[in-house]
Coordinates of C-alpha atoms in Angstrom, one line a residue:
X89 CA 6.1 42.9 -25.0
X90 CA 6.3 43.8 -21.1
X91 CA 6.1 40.6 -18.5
X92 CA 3.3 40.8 -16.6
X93 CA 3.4 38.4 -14.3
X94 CA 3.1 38.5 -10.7
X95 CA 4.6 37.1 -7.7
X96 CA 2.0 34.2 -6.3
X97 CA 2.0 32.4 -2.5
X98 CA 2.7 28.7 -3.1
X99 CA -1.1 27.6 -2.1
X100 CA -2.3 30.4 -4.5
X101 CA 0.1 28.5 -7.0
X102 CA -1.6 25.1 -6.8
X103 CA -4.6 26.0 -6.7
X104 CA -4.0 27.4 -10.1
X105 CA -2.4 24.3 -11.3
X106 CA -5.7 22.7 -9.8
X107 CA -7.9 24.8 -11.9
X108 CA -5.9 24.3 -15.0
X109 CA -6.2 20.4 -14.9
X110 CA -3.7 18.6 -12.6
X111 CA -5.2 16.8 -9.6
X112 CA -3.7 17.6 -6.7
X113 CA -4.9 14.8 -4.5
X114 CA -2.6 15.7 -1.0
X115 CA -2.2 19.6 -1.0
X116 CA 0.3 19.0 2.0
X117 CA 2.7 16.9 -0.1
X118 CA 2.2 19.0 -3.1
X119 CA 3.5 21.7 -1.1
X120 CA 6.0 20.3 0.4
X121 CA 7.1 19.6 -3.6
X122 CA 7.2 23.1 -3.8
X123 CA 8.6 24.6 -1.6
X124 CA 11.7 22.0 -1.8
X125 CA 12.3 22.6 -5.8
X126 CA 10.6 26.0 -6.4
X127 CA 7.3 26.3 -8.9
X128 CA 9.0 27.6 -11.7
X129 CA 11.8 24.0 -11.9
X130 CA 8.9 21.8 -11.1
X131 CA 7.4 23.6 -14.8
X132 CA 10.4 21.6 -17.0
X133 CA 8.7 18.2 -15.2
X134 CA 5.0 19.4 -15.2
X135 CA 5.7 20.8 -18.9
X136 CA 5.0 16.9 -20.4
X137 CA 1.7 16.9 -19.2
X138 CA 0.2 19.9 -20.3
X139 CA -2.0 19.9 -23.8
X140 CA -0.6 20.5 -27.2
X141 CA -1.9 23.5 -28.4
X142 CA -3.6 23.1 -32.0
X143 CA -1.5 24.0 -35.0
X144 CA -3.1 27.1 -35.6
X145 CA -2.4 28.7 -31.8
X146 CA 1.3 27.4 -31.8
X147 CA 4.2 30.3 -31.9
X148 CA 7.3 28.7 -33.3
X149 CA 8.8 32.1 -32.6
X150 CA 8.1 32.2 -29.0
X151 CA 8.5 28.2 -28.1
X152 CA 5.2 28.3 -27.4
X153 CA 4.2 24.9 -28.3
X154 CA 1.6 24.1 -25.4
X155 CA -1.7 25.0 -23.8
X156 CA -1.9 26.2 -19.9
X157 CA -4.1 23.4 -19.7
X158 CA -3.4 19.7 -18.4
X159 CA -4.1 16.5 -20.4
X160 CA -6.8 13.9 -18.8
X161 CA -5.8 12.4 -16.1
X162 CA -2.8 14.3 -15.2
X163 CA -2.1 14.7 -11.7
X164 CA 1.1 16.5 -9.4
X165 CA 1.7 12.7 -8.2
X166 CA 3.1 11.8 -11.8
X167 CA 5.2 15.5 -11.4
X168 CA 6.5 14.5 -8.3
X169 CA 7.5 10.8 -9.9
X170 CA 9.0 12.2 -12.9
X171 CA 11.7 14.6 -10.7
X172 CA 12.5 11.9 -8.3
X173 CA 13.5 9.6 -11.9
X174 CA 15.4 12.9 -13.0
X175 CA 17.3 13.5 -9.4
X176 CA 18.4 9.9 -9.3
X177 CA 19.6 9.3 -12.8
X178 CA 21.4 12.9 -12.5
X179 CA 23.2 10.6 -9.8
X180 CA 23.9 7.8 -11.8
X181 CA 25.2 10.1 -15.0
X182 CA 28.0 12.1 -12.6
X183 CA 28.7 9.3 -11.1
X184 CA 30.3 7.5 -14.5
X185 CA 31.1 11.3 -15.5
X186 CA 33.4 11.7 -12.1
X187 CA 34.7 8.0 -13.0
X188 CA 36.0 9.0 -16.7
X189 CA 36.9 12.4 -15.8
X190 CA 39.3 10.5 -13.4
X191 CA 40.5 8.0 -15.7
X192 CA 41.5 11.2 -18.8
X193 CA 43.1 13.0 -15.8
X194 CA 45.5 10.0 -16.0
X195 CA 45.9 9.5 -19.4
X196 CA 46.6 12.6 -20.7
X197 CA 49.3 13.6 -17.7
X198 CA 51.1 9.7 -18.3
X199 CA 51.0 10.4 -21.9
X200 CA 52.8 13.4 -21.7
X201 CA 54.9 12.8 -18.8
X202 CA 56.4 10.4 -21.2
X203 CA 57.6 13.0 -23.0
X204 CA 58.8 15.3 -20.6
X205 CA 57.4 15.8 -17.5
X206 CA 56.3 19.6 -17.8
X207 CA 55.3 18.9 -21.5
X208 CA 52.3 20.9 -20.6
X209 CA 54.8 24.1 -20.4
X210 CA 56.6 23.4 -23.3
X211 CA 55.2 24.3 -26.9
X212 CA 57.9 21.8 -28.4
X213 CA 56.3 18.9 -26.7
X214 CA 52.6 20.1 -28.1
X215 CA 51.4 20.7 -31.5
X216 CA 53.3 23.8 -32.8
X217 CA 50.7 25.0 -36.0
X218 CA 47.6 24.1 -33.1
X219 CA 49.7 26.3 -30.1
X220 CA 50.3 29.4 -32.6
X221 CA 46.5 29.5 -33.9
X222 CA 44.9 32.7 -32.1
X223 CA 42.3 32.2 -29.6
X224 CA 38.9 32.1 -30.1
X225 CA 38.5 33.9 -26.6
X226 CA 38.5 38.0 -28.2
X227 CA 39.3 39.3 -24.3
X228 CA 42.5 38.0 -24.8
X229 CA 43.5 40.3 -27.9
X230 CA 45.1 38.4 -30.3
X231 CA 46.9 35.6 -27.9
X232 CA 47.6 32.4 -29.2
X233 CA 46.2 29.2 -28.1
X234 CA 49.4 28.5 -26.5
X235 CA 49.4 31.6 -24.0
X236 CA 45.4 31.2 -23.2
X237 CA 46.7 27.8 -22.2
X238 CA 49.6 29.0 -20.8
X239 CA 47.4 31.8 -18.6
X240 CA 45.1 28.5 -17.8
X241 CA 46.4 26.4 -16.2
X242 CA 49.2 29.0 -14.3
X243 CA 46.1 29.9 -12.9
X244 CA 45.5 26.7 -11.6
X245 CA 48.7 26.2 -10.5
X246 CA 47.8 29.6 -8.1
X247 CA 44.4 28.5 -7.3
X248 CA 45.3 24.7 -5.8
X249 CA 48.2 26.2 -4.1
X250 CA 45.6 27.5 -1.2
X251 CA 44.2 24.6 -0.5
X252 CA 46.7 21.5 -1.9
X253 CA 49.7 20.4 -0.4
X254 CA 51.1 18.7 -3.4
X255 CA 51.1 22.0 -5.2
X256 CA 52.5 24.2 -2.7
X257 CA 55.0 21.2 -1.6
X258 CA 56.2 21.4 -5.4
X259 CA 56.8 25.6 -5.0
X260 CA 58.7 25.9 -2.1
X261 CA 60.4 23.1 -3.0
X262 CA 61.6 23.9 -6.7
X263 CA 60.4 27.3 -6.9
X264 CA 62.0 27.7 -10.4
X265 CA 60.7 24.5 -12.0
X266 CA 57.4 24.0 -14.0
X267 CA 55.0 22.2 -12.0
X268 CA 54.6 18.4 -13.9
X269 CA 51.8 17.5 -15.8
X270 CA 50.6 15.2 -13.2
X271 CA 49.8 17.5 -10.8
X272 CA 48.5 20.2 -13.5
X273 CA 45.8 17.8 -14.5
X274 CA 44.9 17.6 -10.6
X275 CA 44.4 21.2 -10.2
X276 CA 42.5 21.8 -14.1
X277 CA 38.7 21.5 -14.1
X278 CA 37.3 19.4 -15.9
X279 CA 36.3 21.7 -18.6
X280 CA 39.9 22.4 -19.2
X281 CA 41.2 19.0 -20.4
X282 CA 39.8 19.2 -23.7
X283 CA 42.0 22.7 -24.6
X284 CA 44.9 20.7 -23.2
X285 CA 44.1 17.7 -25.4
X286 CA 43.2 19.9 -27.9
X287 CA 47.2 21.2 -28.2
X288 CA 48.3 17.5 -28.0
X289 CA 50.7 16.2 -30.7
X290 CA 48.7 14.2 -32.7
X291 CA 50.3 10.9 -32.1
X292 CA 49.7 11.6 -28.5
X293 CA 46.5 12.4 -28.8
X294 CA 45.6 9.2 -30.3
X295 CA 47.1 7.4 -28.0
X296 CA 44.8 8.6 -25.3
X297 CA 41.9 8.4 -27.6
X298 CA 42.4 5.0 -28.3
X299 CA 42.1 4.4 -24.3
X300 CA 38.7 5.1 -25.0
X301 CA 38.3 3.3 -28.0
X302 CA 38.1 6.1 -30.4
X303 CA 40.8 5.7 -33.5
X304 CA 40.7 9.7 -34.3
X305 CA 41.6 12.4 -32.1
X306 CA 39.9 14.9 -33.7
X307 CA 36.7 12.7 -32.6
X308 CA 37.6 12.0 -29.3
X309 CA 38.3 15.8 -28.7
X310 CA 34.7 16.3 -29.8
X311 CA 33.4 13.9 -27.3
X312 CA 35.2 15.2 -24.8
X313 CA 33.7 18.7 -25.4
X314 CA 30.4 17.1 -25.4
X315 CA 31.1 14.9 -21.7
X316 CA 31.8 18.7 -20.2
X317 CA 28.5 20.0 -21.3
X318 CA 26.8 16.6 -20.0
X319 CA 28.6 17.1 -16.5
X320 CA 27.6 20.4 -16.2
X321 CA 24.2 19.8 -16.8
X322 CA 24.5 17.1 -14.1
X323 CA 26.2 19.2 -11.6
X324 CA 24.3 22.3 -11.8
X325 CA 21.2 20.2 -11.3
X326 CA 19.8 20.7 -14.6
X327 CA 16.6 18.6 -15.9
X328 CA 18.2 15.5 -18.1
X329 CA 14.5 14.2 -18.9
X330 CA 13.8 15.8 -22.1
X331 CA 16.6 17.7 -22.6
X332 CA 18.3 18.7 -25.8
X333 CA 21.9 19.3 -25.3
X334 CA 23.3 22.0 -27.3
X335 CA 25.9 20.1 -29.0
X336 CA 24.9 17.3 -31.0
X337 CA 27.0 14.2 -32.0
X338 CA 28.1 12.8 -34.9
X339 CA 29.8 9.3 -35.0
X340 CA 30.6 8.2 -38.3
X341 CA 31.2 4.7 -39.2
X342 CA 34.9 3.6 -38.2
X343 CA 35.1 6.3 -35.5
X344 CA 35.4 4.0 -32.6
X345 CA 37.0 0.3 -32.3
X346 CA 34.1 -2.5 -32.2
X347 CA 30.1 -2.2 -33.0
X348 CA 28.7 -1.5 -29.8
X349 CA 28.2 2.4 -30.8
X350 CA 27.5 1.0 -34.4
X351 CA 23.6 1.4 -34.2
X352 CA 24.2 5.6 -34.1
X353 CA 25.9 6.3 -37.2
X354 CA 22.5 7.0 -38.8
X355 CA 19.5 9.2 -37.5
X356 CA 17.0 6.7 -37.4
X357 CA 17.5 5.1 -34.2
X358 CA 14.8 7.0 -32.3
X359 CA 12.0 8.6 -32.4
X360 CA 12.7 11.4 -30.5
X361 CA 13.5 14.8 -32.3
X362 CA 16.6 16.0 -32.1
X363 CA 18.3 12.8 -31.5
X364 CA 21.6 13.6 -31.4
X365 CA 21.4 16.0 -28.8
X366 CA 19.8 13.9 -26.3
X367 CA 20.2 11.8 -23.4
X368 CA 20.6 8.3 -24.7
X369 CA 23.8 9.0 -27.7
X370 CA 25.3 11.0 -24.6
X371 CA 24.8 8.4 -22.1
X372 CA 25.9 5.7 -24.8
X373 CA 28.7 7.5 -25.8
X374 CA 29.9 7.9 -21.9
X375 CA 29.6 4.2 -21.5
X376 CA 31.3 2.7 -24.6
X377 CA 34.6 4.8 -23.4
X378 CA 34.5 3.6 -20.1
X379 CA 33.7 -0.1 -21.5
X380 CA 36.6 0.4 -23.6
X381 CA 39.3 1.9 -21.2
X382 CA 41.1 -1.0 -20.1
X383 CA 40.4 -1.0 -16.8
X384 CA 36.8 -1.1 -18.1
X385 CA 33.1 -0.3 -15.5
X386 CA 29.6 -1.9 -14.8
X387 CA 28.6 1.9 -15.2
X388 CA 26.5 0.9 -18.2
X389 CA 24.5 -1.5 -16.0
X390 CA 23.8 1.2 -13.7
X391 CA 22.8 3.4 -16.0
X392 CA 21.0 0.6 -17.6
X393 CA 18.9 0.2 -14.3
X394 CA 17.9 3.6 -13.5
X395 CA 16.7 4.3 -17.4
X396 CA 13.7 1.3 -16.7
X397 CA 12.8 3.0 -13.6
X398 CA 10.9 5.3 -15.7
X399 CA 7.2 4.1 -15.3
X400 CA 4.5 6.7 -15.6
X401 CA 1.7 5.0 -17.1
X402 CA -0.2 7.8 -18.7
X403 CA -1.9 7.9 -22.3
X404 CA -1.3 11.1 -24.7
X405 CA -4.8 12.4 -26.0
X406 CA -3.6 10.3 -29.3
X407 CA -3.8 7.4 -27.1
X408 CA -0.3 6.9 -27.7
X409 CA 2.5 6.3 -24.4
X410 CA 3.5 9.8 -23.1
X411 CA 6.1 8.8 -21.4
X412 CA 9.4 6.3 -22.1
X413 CA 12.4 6.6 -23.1
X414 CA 12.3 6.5 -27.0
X415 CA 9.8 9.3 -26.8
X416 CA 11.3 12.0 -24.7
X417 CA 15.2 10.8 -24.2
X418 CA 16.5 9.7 -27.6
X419 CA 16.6 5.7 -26.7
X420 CA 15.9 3.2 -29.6
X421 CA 12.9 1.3 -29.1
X422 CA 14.9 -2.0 -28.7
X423 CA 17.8 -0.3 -26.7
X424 CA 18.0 -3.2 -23.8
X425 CA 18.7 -6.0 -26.9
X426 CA 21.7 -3.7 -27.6
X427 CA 25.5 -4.9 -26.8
X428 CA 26.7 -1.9 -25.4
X429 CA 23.8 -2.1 -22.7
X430 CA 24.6 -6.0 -21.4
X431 CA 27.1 -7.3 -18.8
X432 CA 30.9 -7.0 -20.4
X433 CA 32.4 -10.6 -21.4

């Protein structure tokens, strides 16, 4: 199949959206829309509004699951509304993202510092059988997870040495000692904690999970995988309404300390498809550990706050709600009655 496609001016652009269905009612500020977040993002938040094609027309193959066409009543305004909810809660979620990203920098350097303070060096002060298993990465040829690791975070090391004085203080100073794990967590990105953790004795690695109210490693190294992908999609401006993530979560029933994630051991806390790869288990999962670390957040209030800003009062054909967050984000129907989501004692 060739793309046929063609580049279009923005005014040429919504006047097709005009003739499709969606009431443009300022042209100027419709433009303006445009030209600040392209045509082509503004289709994730215009993609809601368009029909449902009949049964017979839909290609499971392609995606294509929807007509050209825009449902009655659907107008740019409600566009417009929907990506200034979606910019602001992408906000909110990095915001308790940057705060537990902060807070596992800490625990994991303190826990092994206790050990020895380049633990991170050191395969005796990790899990031996999880350092020798190879990589999964097949550039590296047959390298264990300890020398990817090893390579990782040497390279970090080199890399915060341009531009942080701790690290380079620490080389000239004792240029023929490991750098300690507290400044190694420093320089790692975020998406490098969890192959650290991952290499954790398991003792240790409870002890950090339990920070964060999980009882099983193994678990809280899932999450953890899972909190990079959500930061990511937060950082790289990615649409959160509506999105399924690719990794969905499991939480089985003594997994974590407490009830308040209790209400997602099952599947039927939504009616959203895909509800374990959407916003709300993320979001609920992200608040329960910072609840639970002991210095503990209002994050979930926040959060909370933002979620009810959603109000686009639009009917679907069926004359059901188009637009809440049960329907398109993965949120019970009586979410705000929920623990987790009230002030903490």
């Amino acid at each position: 199949m060739e793309y046929t496609k063609e580049f279009k001016e923005r005014d040429e652009l919504l006047g097709q959206l005009a003739d499709r269905g969606l009431a443009i009612p300022d042209p100027t500020v419709a433009l303006s829309f445009l030209t600040r977040v392209g045509y082509f993002r503004s289709g994730a938040y215009r993609y809601v509004f368009r029909q449902l094609l009949p049964p017979e027309k839909i290609d499971a193959r392609l995606h294509q699951y929807r007509s050209d066409d825009y449902i009655a009543g659907a107008s740019i305004e409600h566009v417009l509304k929907l990506e200034a909810f979606d910019f602001k809660l992408a906000r909110v979620c990095q915001e308790g993202l940057l705060d537990f990203e902060v807070r596992l920098r800490a625990a994991m350097a303190h826990t092994l510092a206790a050990k020895n303070v380049a633990a991170h060096a050191d395969k005796k002060f990790l899990d031996a059988h999880s350092c020798d298993q190879l990589s999964g990465d097949q550039t590296l040829r047959k390298r264990t997870k300890f020398d990817a690791w090893t390579t990782t975070w040497r390279d970090a090391v080199k890399s915060g040495a341009e531009d942080e004085d701790f690290i380079r203080h620490h080389l000239l100073k004792y240029p023929h000692q490991d750098v300690p794990i507290w400044a190694v967590t420093e320089v790692l990105s975020f998406g490098n904690l969890p192959y650290l953790f991952e290499l954790m004795q398991t003792p240790d690695a409870r002890e950090v999970a339990r920070m964060f109210g999980f009882a099983h490693p193994s678990r809280f190294g899932a999450m953890l995988r899972m909190m990079v992908d959500f930061r990511n999609a937060c950082a790289h401006g990615s649409r959160l309404f509506n999105r399924a993530f690719k990794r969905p979560v499991a939480l089985g029933q003594h997994d974590t300390d407490g009830d308040l994630l209790a209400h997602l051991v099952g599947s039927d806390f939504t009616n959203t498809p895909k509800p374990r790869q959407r916003l709300y288990i993320y979001g609920a999962v992200l608040a329960f550990m910072l609840r639970s670390h002991s210095s503990g957040s209002n994050w979930h209030l926040t959060f909370k706050t933002q979620i009810k800003k959603l109000d686009i009062k639009l009917q679907a054909p069926d004359g059901t709600e188009l637009l809440s967050p049960n329907v398109s984000m993965g949120f019970p129907a009586d979410w705000l009655d929920l623990d987790l989501w009230k002030p903490a004692s």
